[in-house]
PDB file of C-alpha atoms in Angstrom:
ATOM      1  CA  MET A   1       8.373   2.520  -9.784  1.00  0.00           C
ATOM      2  CA  TYR A   2      11.044   1.569 -12.314  1.00  0.00           C
ATOM      3  CA  ASP A   3      10.214   3.832 -15.290  1.00  0.00           C
ATOM      4  CA  ILE A   4       7.541   6.261 -16.364  1.00  0.00           C
ATOM      5  CA  GLU A   5       6.297   7.867 -19.553  1.00  0.00           C
ATOM      6  CA  ILE A   6       4.407  11.137 -19.646  1.00  0.00           C
ATOM      7  CA  TYR A   7       1.755  11.432 -22.332  1.00  0.00           C
ATOM      8  CA  GLN A   8       1.523  15.003 -23.629  1.00  0.00           C
ATOM      9  CA  GLY A   9      -1.071  14.581 -26.353  1.00  0.00           C
ATOM     10  CA  ARG A  10      -1.293  13.390 -29.922  1.00  0.00           C
ATOM     11  CA  GLY A  11       1.911  13.570 -31.883  1.00  0.00           C
ATOM     12  CA  THR A  12       4.274  13.493 -28.899  1.00  0.00           C
ATOM     13  CA  VAL A  13       5.023   9.764 -29.216  1.00  0.00           C
ATOM     14  CA  GLU A  14       6.032   7.607 -32.120  1.00  0.00           C
ATOM     15  CA  VAL A  15       3.370   5.401 -33.728  1.00  0.00           C
ATOM     16  CA  GLY A  16       4.121   1.694 -33.861  1.00  0.00           C
ATOM     17  CA  SER A  17       2.416  -1.377 -35.172  1.00  0.00           C
ATOM     18  CA  PHE A  18       0.247  -1.814 -32.043  1.00  0.00           C
ATOM     19  CA  SER A  19      -2.363   0.356 -30.346  1.00  0.00           C
ATOM     20  CA  LEU A  20      -1.506   3.365 -28.244  1.00  0.00           C
ATOM     21  CA  GLY A  21      -1.498   1.467 -24.955  1.00  0.00           C
ATOM     22  CA  GLU A  22       0.487  -1.464 -26.376  1.00  0.00           C
ATOM     23  CA  ASP A  23       3.102   0.875 -27.778  1.00  0.00           C
ATOM     24  CA  VAL A  24       3.527   2.390 -24.284  1.00  0.00           C
ATOM     25  CA  VAL A  25       4.440  -1.053 -22.989  1.00  0.00           C
ATOM     26  CA  MET A  26       6.979  -1.599 -25.783  1.00  0.00           C
ATOM     27  CA  ARG A  27       8.673   1.772 -25.123  1.00  0.00           C
ATOM     28  CA  LEU A  28       8.874   1.191 -21.357  1.00  0.00           C
ATOM     29  CA  LEU A  29      10.452  -2.204 -21.967  1.00  0.00           C
ATOM     30  CA  ARG A  30      13.468  -0.468 -23.544  1.00  0.00           C
ATOM     31  CA  SER A  31      14.819   0.272 -20.086  1.00  0.00           C
ATOM     32  CA  LEU A  32      14.882  -3.487 -19.242  1.00  0.00           C
ATOM     33  CA  GLU A  33      17.462  -5.989 -20.292  1.00  0.00           C
ATOM     34  CA  PRO A  34      15.864  -8.344 -22.867  1.00  0.00           C
ATOM     35  CA  ARG A  35      15.521 -12.054 -22.216  1.00  0.00           C
ATOM     36  CA  ALA A  36      16.528 -11.650 -18.567  1.00  0.00           C
ATOM     37  CA  GLY A  37      13.498 -13.445 -17.115  1.00  0.00           C
ATOM     38  CA  HIS A  38      11.327 -10.377 -16.527  1.00  0.00           C
ATOM     39  CA  LYS A  39       7.573 -10.816 -16.072  1.00  0.00           C
ATOM     40  CA  ILE A  40       5.258  -8.009 -17.210  1.00  0.00           C
ATOM     41  CA  PHE A  41       1.827  -7.269 -15.717  1.00  0.00           C
ATOM     42  CA  PHE A  42      -0.675  -4.767 -17.139  1.00  0.00           C
ATOM     43  CA  ASP A  43      -4.385  -4.003 -17.244  1.00  0.00           C
ATOM     44  CA  ASN A  44      -6.831  -4.312 -20.146  1.00  0.00           C
ATOM     45  CA  TRP A  45      -5.947  -0.992 -21.763  1.00  0.00           C
ATOM     46  CA  PHE A  46      -2.503  -2.303 -22.684  1.00  0.00           C
ATOM     47  CA  SER A  47      -3.342  -5.869 -23.690  1.00  0.00           C
ATOM     48  CA  SER A  48      -4.342  -7.936 -26.735  1.00  0.00           C
ATOM     49  CA  VAL A  49      -3.706 -11.456 -27.925  1.00  0.00           C
ATOM     50  CA  ASP A  50      -1.297 -10.322 -30.686  1.00  0.00           C
ATOM     51  CA  HIS A  51       0.603  -8.153 -28.254  1.00  0.00           C
ATOM     52  CA  VAL A  52       1.019 -11.013 -25.757  1.00  0.00           C
ATOM     53  CA  VAL A  53       2.309 -13.256 -28.569  1.00  0.00           C
ATOM     54  CA  HIS A  54       4.808 -10.635 -29.614  1.00  0.00           C
ATOM     55  CA  LEU A  55       6.064 -10.237 -26.054  1.00  0.00           C
ATOM     56  CA  LYS A  56       6.685 -13.970 -25.889  1.00  0.00           C
ATOM     57  CA  GLU A  57       8.674 -13.839 -29.115  1.00  0.00           C
ATOM     58  CA  ILE A  58      11.019 -11.169 -27.751  1.00  0.00           C
ATOM     59  CA  GLY A  59      11.545 -12.971 -24.419  1.00  0.00           C
ATOM     60  CA  TYR A  60       9.041 -11.450 -21.964  1.00  0.00           C
ATOM     61  CA  ASP A  61       6.506 -13.395 -19.878  1.00  0.00           C
ATOM     62  CA  CYS A  62       3.329 -11.434 -19.239  1.00  0.00           C
ATOM     63  CA  VAL A  63      -0.097 -11.498 -17.596  1.00  0.00           C
ATOM     64  CA  GLY A  64      -2.850  -8.959 -18.075  1.00  0.00           C
ATOM     65  CA  THR A  65      -6.588  -8.499 -17.965  1.00  0.00           C
ATOM     66  CA  ILE A  66      -8.173  -8.241 -21.395  1.00  0.00           C
ATOM     67  CA  ARG A  67     -11.388  -6.829 -22.810  1.00  0.00           C
ATOM     68  CA  GLN A  68     -14.049  -9.040 -24.388  1.00  0.00           C
ATOM     69  CA  ASN A  69     -13.651  -7.382 -27.818  1.00  0.00           C
ATOM     70  CA  ARG A  70      -9.941  -8.283 -28.027  1.00  0.00           C
ATOM     71  CA  LEU A  71     -10.150 -12.061 -27.700  1.00  0.00           C
ATOM     72  CA  SER A  72      -9.372 -12.622 -31.429  1.00  0.00           C
ATOM     73  CA  GLY A  73     -12.431 -14.793 -31.920  1.00  0.00           C
ATOM     74  CA  CYS A  74     -11.901 -17.066 -28.888  1.00  0.00           C
ATOM     75  CA  GLU A  75     -15.226 -18.063 -27.360  1.00  0.00           C
ATOM     76  CA  LEU A  76     -15.415 -18.182 -23.564  1.00  0.00           C
ATOM     77  CA  MET A  77     -18.386 -18.631 -21.242  1.00  0.00           C
ATOM     78  CA  GLN A  78     -20.364 -15.490 -20.608  1.00  0.00           C
ATOM     79  CA  GLU A  79     -20.804 -14.019 -17.111  1.00  0.00           C
ATOM     80  CA  LYS A  80     -24.409 -15.280 -16.804  1.00  0.00           C
ATOM     81  CA  GLU A  81     -23.290 -18.832 -17.475  1.00  0.00           C
ATOM     82  CA  LEU A  82     -20.423 -18.634 -14.974  1.00  0.00           C
ATOM     83  CA  LYS A  83     -22.697 -17.201 -12.308  1.00  0.00           C
ATOM     84  CA  ARG A  84     -24.908 -20.290 -12.470  1.00  0.00           C
ATOM     85  CA  PHE A  85     -21.910 -22.459 -11.405  1.00  0.00           C
ATOM     86  CA  GLY A  86     -21.045 -20.137  -8.514  1.00  0.00           C
ATOM     87  CA  ARG A  87     -17.971 -18.289  -7.313  1.00  0.00           C
ATOM     88  CA  GLY A  88     -14.622 -19.832  -8.180  1.00  0.00           C
ATOM     89  CA  HIS A  89     -15.723 -21.409 -11.467  1.00  0.00           C
ATOM     90  CA  VAL A  90     -13.280 -20.974 -14.362  1.00  0.00           C
ATOM     91  CA  ASP A  91     -13.399 -21.374 -18.149  1.00  0.00           C
ATOM     92  CA  TRP A  92     -10.168 -21.272 -20.151  1.00  0.00           C
ATOM     93  CA  ARG A  93      -8.594 -21.864 -23.594  1.00  0.00           C
ATOM     94  CA  VAL A  94      -5.015 -22.425 -24.750  1.00  0.00           C
ATOM     95  CA  GLU A  95      -3.710 -21.723 -28.262  1.00  0.00           C
ATOM     96  CA  LYS A  96      -1.306 -24.569 -29.039  1.00  0.00           C
ATOM     97  CA  SER A  97       1.016 -22.918 -31.574  1.00  0.00           C
ATOM     98  CA  THR A  98       1.731 -19.810 -29.478  1.00  0.00           C
ATOM     99  CA  ASN A  99       0.999 -21.239 -25.975  1.00  0.00           C
ATOM    100  CA  VAL A 100      -1.191 -18.228 -25.146  1.00  0.00           C
ATOM    101  CA  CYS A 101      -3.893 -18.873 -22.567  1.00  0.00           C
ATOM    102  CA  LEU A 102      -7.199 -17.056 -22.024  1.00  0.00           C
ATOM    103  CA  VAL A 103      -8.850 -17.538 -18.627  1.00  0.00           C
ATOM    104  CA  CYS A 104     -12.278 -16.356 -17.484  1.00  0.00           C
ATOM    105  CA  TRP A 105     -12.826 -16.665 -13.697  1.00  0.00           C
ATOM    106  CA  TYR A 106     -15.924 -15.748 -11.743  1.00  0.00           C
ATOM    107  CA  ASP A 107     -15.681 -14.094  -8.332  1.00  0.00           C
ATOM    108  CA  ASN A 108     -18.140 -11.289  -7.598  1.00  0.00           C
ATOM    109  CA  LYS A 109     -18.193 -10.848 -11.368  1.00  0.00           C
ATOM    110  CA  ALA A 110     -16.360 -12.374 -14.324  1.00  0.00           C
ATOM    111  CA  VAL A 111     -12.805 -11.315 -15.041  1.00  0.00           C
ATOM    112  CA  THR A 112     -10.851 -12.344 -18.151  1.00  0.00           C
ATOM    113  CA  LEU A 113      -7.041 -12.622 -18.277  1.00  0.00           C
ATOM    114  CA  VAL A 114      -4.491 -13.448 -20.957  1.00  0.00           C
ATOM    115  CA  SER A 115      -1.012 -14.912 -20.342  1.00  0.00           C
ATOM    116  CA  ASN A 116       1.841 -16.450 -22.313  1.00  0.00           C
ATOM    117  CA  TYR A 117       3.476 -18.418 -19.473  1.00  0.00           C
ATOM    118  CA  VAL A 118       0.877 -19.437 -16.856  1.00  0.00           C
ATOM    119  CA  ALA A 119      -2.653 -20.876 -17.043  1.00  0.00           C
ATOM    120  CA  VAL A 120      -5.015 -22.465 -14.524  1.00  0.00           C
ATOM    121  CA  GLU A 121      -2.828 -25.080 -12.812  1.00  0.00           C
ATOM    122  CA  ASP A 122      -1.724 -25.054  -9.962  1.00  0.00           C
ATOM    123  CA  LYS A 123      -4.893 -23.883  -8.309  1.00  0.00           C
ATOM    124  CA  ASP A 124      -5.128 -22.672  -4.748  1.00  0.00           C
ATOM    125  CA  THR A 125      -7.925 -21.238  -2.583  1.00  0.00           C
ATOM    126  CA  CYS A 126      -8.707 -17.748  -1.345  1.00  0.00           C
ATOM    127  CA  ARG A 127     -11.083 -16.380   1.298  1.00  0.00           C
ATOM    128  CA  ARG A 128     -14.173 -14.415   0.253  1.00  0.00           C
ATOM    129  CA  TRP A 129     -17.088 -13.050   2.271  1.00  0.00           C
ATOM    130  CA  ASP A 130     -20.375 -14.741   1.471  1.00  0.00           C
ATOM    131  CA  PHE A 131     -23.263 -12.307   2.105  1.00  0.00           C
ATOM    132  CA  SER A 132     -25.901 -14.990   2.023  1.00  0.00           C
ATOM    133  CA  LYS A 133     -24.137 -17.216   4.584  1.00  0.00           C
ATOM    134  CA  LYS A 134     -22.753 -14.246   6.569  1.00  0.00           C
ATOM    135  CA  LYS A 135     -19.278 -15.829   6.840  1.00  0.00           C
ATOM    136  CA  TYR A 136     -16.039 -16.271   4.971  1.00  0.00           C
ATOM    137  CA  VAL A 137     -15.842 -19.122   2.453  1.00  0.00           C
ATOM    138  CA  GLU A 138     -12.935 -20.708   0.531  1.00  0.00           C
ATOM    139  CA  ILE A 139     -13.165 -20.613  -3.283  1.00  0.00           C
ATOM    140  CA  GLU A 140     -10.815 -22.002  -5.942  1.00  0.00           C
ATOM    141  CA  ARG A 141      -8.467 -19.614  -7.657  1.00  0.00           C
ATOM    142  CA  PRO A 142      -6.408 -20.269 -10.833  1.00  0.00           C
ATOM    143  CA  ALA A 143      -2.653 -19.769 -10.856  1.00  0.00           C
ATOM    144  CA  VAL A 144      -2.917 -16.892 -13.322  1.00  0.00           C
ATOM    145  CA  ILE A 145      -5.210 -15.016 -10.933  1.00  0.00           C
ATOM    146  CA  LYS A 146      -2.841 -15.588  -8.035  1.00  0.00           C
ATOM    147  CA  GLY A 147       0.088 -14.167  -9.970  1.00  0.00           C
ATOM    148  CA  CYS A 148      -1.860 -11.181 -11.187  1.00  0.00           C
ATOM    149  CA  ASN A 149      -3.094 -10.325  -7.702  1.00  0.00           C
ATOM    150  CA  LYS A 150       0.373 -10.607  -6.277  1.00  0.00           C
ATOM    151  CA  TYR A 151       2.185  -8.326  -8.689  1.00  0.00           C
ATOM    152  CA  MET A 152      -0.592  -5.980  -9.811  1.00  0.00           C
ATOM    153  CA  GLY A 153      -1.257  -5.402  -6.165  1.00  0.00           C
ATOM    154  CA  GLY A 154       2.110  -3.674  -5.962  1.00  0.00           C
ATOM    155  CA  VAL A 155       0.932  -1.022  -8.417  1.00  0.00           C
ATOM    156  CA  ASP A 156      -2.320  -0.550  -6.505  1.00  0.00           C
ATOM    157  CA  LEU A 157      -0.362  -0.345  -3.231  1.00  0.00           C
ATOM    158  CA  ALA A 158       1.952   2.351  -4.588  1.00  0.00           C
ATOM    159  CA  ASP A 159      -0.988   4.399  -5.926  1.00  0.00           C
ATOM    160  CA  MET A 160      -2.783   4.071  -2.564  1.00  0.00           C
ATOM    161  CA  LEU A 161       0.257   5.186  -0.581  1.00  0.00           C
ATOM    162  CA  ILE A 162       0.771   8.194  -2.852  1.00  0.00           C
ATOM    163  CA  GLU A 163      -2.893   9.238  -2.392  1.00  0.00           C
ATOM    164  CA  LEU A 164      -2.703   9.008   1.421  1.00  0.00           C
ATOM    165  CA  TYR A 165      -0.424  12.055   1.901  1.00  0.00           C
ATOM    166  CA  ARG A 166      -0.228  13.659  -1.557  1.00  0.00           C
ATOM    167  CA  SER A 167       1.605  16.951  -1.892  1.00  0.00           C
ATOM    168  CA  ASN A 168      -1.445  19.098  -2.723  1.00  0.00           C
ATOM    169  CA  LEU A 169      -0.001  22.487  -3.589  1.00  0.00           C
ATOM    170  CA  LYS A 170      -2.190  24.887  -5.598  1.00  0.00           C
ATOM    171  CA  THR A 171      -0.612  25.530  -8.954  1.00  0.00           C
ATOM    172  CA  ARG A 172      -1.800  25.905 -12.546  1.00  0.00           C
ATOM    173  CA  LYS A 173       1.511  24.745 -14.018  1.00  0.00           C
ATOM    174  CA  TRP A 174       1.229  21.123 -15.159  1.00  0.00           C
ATOM    175  CA  CYS A 175       4.996  20.637 -14.879  1.00  0.00           C
ATOM    176  CA  MET A 176       4.822  21.346 -11.105  1.00  0.00           C
ATOM    177  CA  ARG A 177       2.102  18.749 -10.680  1.00  0.00           C
ATOM    178  CA  ILE A 178       4.330  16.198 -12.364  1.00  0.00           C
ATOM    179  CA  PHE A 179       7.216  17.254 -10.107  1.00  0.00           C
ATOM    180  CA  TYR A 180       5.083  16.786  -6.976  1.00  0.00           C
ATOM    181  CA  TYR A 181       3.910  13.375  -8.215  1.00  0.00           C
ATOM    182  CA  ALA A 182       7.499  12.336  -8.838  1.00  0.00           C
ATOM    183  CA  LEU A 183       8.474  13.571  -5.381  1.00  0.00           C
ATOM    184  CA  ASP A 184       5.669  11.520  -3.752  1.00  0.00           C
ATOM    185  CA  SER A 185       6.694   8.512  -5.829  1.00  0.00           C
ATOM    186  CA  VAL A 186      10.303   8.752  -4.622  1.00  0.00           C
ATOM    187  CA  VAL A 187       9.121   8.836  -0.997  1.00  0.00           C
ATOM    188  CA  VAL A 188       6.817   5.797  -1.515  1.00  0.00           C
ATOM    189  CA  ASN A 189       9.630   3.870  -3.255  1.00  0.00           C
ATOM    190  CA  ALA A 190      11.953   4.634  -0.372  1.00  0.00           C
ATOM    191  CA  LEU A 191       9.289   3.493   2.129  1.00  0.00           C
ATOM    192  CA  LEU A 192       8.788   0.172   0.332  1.00  0.00           C
ATOM    193  CA  ILE A 193      12.520  -0.508   0.270  1.00  0.00           C
ATOM    194  CA  TYR A 194      12.746   0.486   3.933  1.00  0.00           C
ATOM    195  CA  ARG A 195       9.894  -1.876   4.876  1.00  0.00           C
ATOM    196  CA  ARG A 196      11.560  -4.691   2.945  1.00  0.00           C
ATOM    197  CA  ASN A 197      14.809  -4.162   4.802  1.00  0.00           C
ATOM    198  CA  CYS A 198      12.987  -4.090   8.121  1.00  0.00           C
ATOM    199  CA  TRP A 199      11.172  -7.297   7.253  1.00  0.00           C
ATOM    200  CA  GLN A 200      14.470  -8.991   6.401  1.00  0.00           C
ATOM    201  CA  SER A 201      16.050  -7.914   9.681  1.00  0.00           C
ATOM    202  CA  ASN A 202      12.896  -8.547  11.773  1.00  0.00           C
ATOM    203  CA  ASP A 203      12.698  -4.926  12.763  1.00  0.00           C
ATOM    204  CA  LYS A 204       9.520  -2.863  13.240  1.00  0.00           C
ATOM    205  CA  SER A 205       8.911  -0.368  10.476  1.00  0.00           C
ATOM    206  CA  MET A 206       7.399   3.089  10.877  1.00  0.00           C
ATOM    207  CA  PRO A 207       4.166   4.154   9.125  1.00  0.00           C
ATOM    208  CA  LEU A 208       4.151   6.392   6.052  1.00  0.00           C
ATOM    209  CA  LEU A 209       3.330   9.657   7.830  1.00  0.00           C
ATOM    210  CA  LYS A 210       6.160   9.251  10.340  1.00  0.00           C
ATOM    211  CA  PHE A 211       8.546   8.199   7.581  1.00  0.00           C
ATOM    212  CA  LYS A 212       7.672  11.233   5.519  1.00  0.00           C
ATOM    213  CA  THR A 213       7.953  13.514   8.549  1.00  0.00           C
ATOM    214  CA  SER A 214      11.430  12.134   9.353  1.00  0.00           C
ATOM    215  CA  ILE A 215      12.579  12.909   5.806  1.00  0.00           C
ATOM    216  CA  ALA A 216      11.299  16.485   6.127  1.00  0.00           C
ATOM    217  CA  CYS A 217      13.045  16.940   9.514  1.00  0.00           C
ATOM    218  CA  SER A 218      16.308  15.530   8.178  1.00  0.00           C
ATOM    219  CA  LEU A 219      16.213  17.962   5.261  1.00  0.00           C
ATOM    220  CA  GLY A 220      15.294  20.830   7.557  1.00  0.00           C
ATOM    221  CA  TYR A 221      18.226  20.178   9.941  1.00  0.00           C
ATOM    222  CA  SER A 222      20.727  19.597   7.155  1.00  0.00           C
ATOM    223  CA  ASP A 223      23.627  22.032   6.646  1.00  0.00           C
ATOM    224  CA  THR A 224      22.441  24.753   4.314  1.00  0.00           C
ATOM    225  CA  SER A 225      25.611  26.912   4.426  1.00  0.00           C
ATOM    226  CA  ARG A 226      26.612  28.058   0.990  1.00  0.00           C
ATOM    227  CA  ARG A 227      30.201  28.480  -0.223  1.00  0.00           C
ATOM    228  CA  ARG A 228      31.291  32.067  -0.768  1.00  0.00           C
ATOM    229  CA  PRO A 229      32.032  33.097  -4.345  1.00  0.00           C
ATOM    230  CA  GLY A 230      35.663  33.624  -5.206  1.00  0.00           C
ATOM    231  CA  ARG A 231      38.849  32.278  -3.674  1.00  0.00           C
ATOM    232  CA  PRO A 232      38.576  30.668  -0.211  1.00  0.00           C
ATOM    233  CA  LEU A 233      39.871  32.619   2.779  1.00  0.00           C
ATOM    234  CA  SER A 234      43.385  31.803   4.034  1.00  0.00           C
ATOM    235  CA  LEU A 235      44.131  30.996   7.672  1.00  0.00           C
ATOM    236  CA  GLU A 236      45.769  34.389   8.152  1.00  0.00           C
ATOM    237  CA  VAL A 237      42.753  36.308   6.876  1.00  0.00           C
ATOM    238  CA  GLU A 238      40.426  34.179   9.013  1.00  0.00           C
ATOM    239  CA  ALA A 239      42.578  34.826  12.083  1.00  0.00           C
ATOM    240  CA  ARG A 240      42.574  38.554  11.398  1.00  0.00           C
ATOM    241  CA  GLY A 241      38.848  38.520  11.012  1.00  0.00           C
ATOM    242  CA  SER A 242      38.351  36.747  14.341  1.00  0.00           C
ATOM    243  CA  LEU A 243      40.713  39.279  16.009  1.00  0.00           C
ATOM    244  CA  GLU A 244      38.655  42.183  14.650  1.00  0.00           C
ATOM    245  CA  LYS A 245      35.465  40.573  15.941  1.00  0.00           C
ATOM    246  CA  GLU A 246      37.016  40.229  19.449  1.00  0.00           C
ATOM    247  CA  THR A 247      38.154  43.875  19.361  1.00  0.00           C
ATOM    248  CA  ARG A 248      34.690  45.089  18.424  1.00  0.00           C
ATOM    249  CA  LYS A 249      33.217  42.974  21.211  1.00  0.00           C
ATOM    250  CA  ARG A 250      35.528  44.603  23.805  1.00  0.00           C
ATOM    251  CA  ASN A 251      34.650  48.081  22.533  1.00  0.00           C
ATOM    252  CA  VAL A 252      30.942  47.376  22.973  1.00  0.00           C
ATOM    253  CA  GLU A 253      31.491  46.123  26.489  1.00  0.00           C
ATOM    254  CA  LYS A 254      33.526  49.252  27.294  1.00  0.00           C
ATOM    255  CA  GLU A 255      30.729  51.545  26.072  1.00  0.00           C
ATOM    256  CA  GLU A 256      28.266  49.787  28.311  1.00  0.00           C
ATOM    257  CA  ASN A 257      30.386  50.506  31.487  1.00  0.00           C
ATOM    258  CA  PRO A 258      29.529  53.542  33.713  1.00  0.00           C
ATOM    259  CA  ARG A 259      31.175  56.874  32.848  1.00  0.00           C
ATOM    260  CA  GLN A 260      34.786  57.008  33.985  1.00  0.00           C
ATOM    261  CA  LEU A 261      36.095  60.261  35.549  1.00  0.00           C
ATOM    262  CA  TYR A 262      39.475  61.393  36.582  1.00  0.00           C
ATOM    263  CA  LYS A 263      39.741  62.971  39.990  1.00  0.00           C
ATOM    264  CA  GLY A 264      43.247  64.213  40.331  1.00  0.00           C
ATOM    265  CA  SER A 265      45.477  61.251  39.525  1.00  0.00           C
ATOM    266  CA  GLU A 266      42.900  58.597  40.545  1.00  0.00           C
ATOM    267  CA  LEU A 267      40.370  56.918  38.337  1.00  0.00           C
ATOM    268  CA  THR A 268      36.842  56.831  39.606  1.00  0.00           C
ATOM    269  CA  THR A 269      33.560  55.500  38.186  1.00  0.00           C
ATOM    270  CA  GLN A 270      31.273  57.661  40.323  1.00  0.00           C
ATOM    271  CA  LYS A 271      28.715  59.752  38.524  1.00  0.00           C
ATOM    272  CA  PRO A 272      29.160  63.575  38.881  1.00  0.00           C
ATOM    273  CA  LYS A 273      26.922  65.319  41.358  1.00  0.00           C
ATOM    274  CA  LEU A 274      24.956  68.474  40.534  1.00  0.00           C
ATOM    275  CA  THR A 275      25.519  71.287  43.074  1.00  0.00           C
ATOM    276  CA  ILE A 276      23.144  74.311  43.273  1.00  0.00           C
ATOM    277  CA  MET A 277      24.758  77.489  44.716  1.00  0.00           C
ATOM    278  CA  PRO A 278      22.506  80.065  46.412  1.00  0.00           C
ATOM    279  CA  GLY A 279      22.371  83.371  44.562  1.00  0.00           C
ATOM    280  CA  PRO A 280      21.577  86.911  45.709  1.00  0.00           C
ATOM    281  CA  TYR A 281      18.066  87.452  47.005  1.00  0.00           C
ATOM    282  CA  TYR A 282      16.166  90.462  45.763  1.00  0.00           C
ATOM    283  CA  GLY A 283      13.202  91.332  47.934  1.00  0.00           C
TER     284      GLY A 283
END
C-alpha cells in the first residue's frame, strides 16, 4: 500500500470535474511524481473514457475495468454474441486521436477494460478448467487482460492477507477500526517486502501467521524501561544507592539467623532452655 484516503461522508472532499471515484484517483496521484513512468490500475468504479484520456495527457498509463454505460457511445459485442464464439474470444476498438482502447474479452463471462497504453497484442494463453471436458484447456488472453491480472492481483492479494488474521477487537469507535486496519496493512506490507527479499536471495520465507507472531514476540521482549523524570543520577549517587541495598540485604540475613546469646564472655547461638523448679507441696 502506497497511499490511502479515508472517505468520511459528503462534504469532506473537494469536488472536481470528474465523478467521485475518478476524483479519488486524481487526489491519490498527488503523492506520485508526475511523468515518471507510473502505471495506474483501478476497477470500474473509478474509470471512464474521459478520465483515461485525461490521465494520458498528464503522463500516466492506466488500465481499468469499465461499466457498459460509460463507453461514450462505443459499440462492442454483447455477452450473448461473445458466448457463441466460446471462451477466449475478444472484441476491441481503438480511438485514433487519443489512442484509447476498449477491449471486451469472454472468459466465464464478458469483461470490458479500457486502457491508454496497451491493447490486444501481444496475446498469450492461460489455463482454465472446462467443466464439459473435465480437464484444463488453454485459451487466448489479450495483453491488456494479462497486465490487469498481474497488477490488480496485488491489490486482491493484500486484501486477502489482511482478512486472514485481521485484528478483530470489539470497539464502537470508528477511528480504532481504521487504526487496526492500518496496523494490519503495515504487517502485510512488511510480509510482502520480506518475501521479495527471500525470493531474491533464494531463501525460504515464513507464512503470515508465523511472521505476525514473530513481530509480536519481538515487541514483547523489547526493552520497555522508561527514563526517570528529572536529572539523571550521577555515578556517586548510584554507588551510594547500591551500597544501601547491600546493607539492607545483610540486615535481612542477620535477622533470619538464630537468636544470639552471651554466656559470660562467649558468644553462643543455642536457644535458652526452660527450667521448672519444684515448689512446696501442700497436702
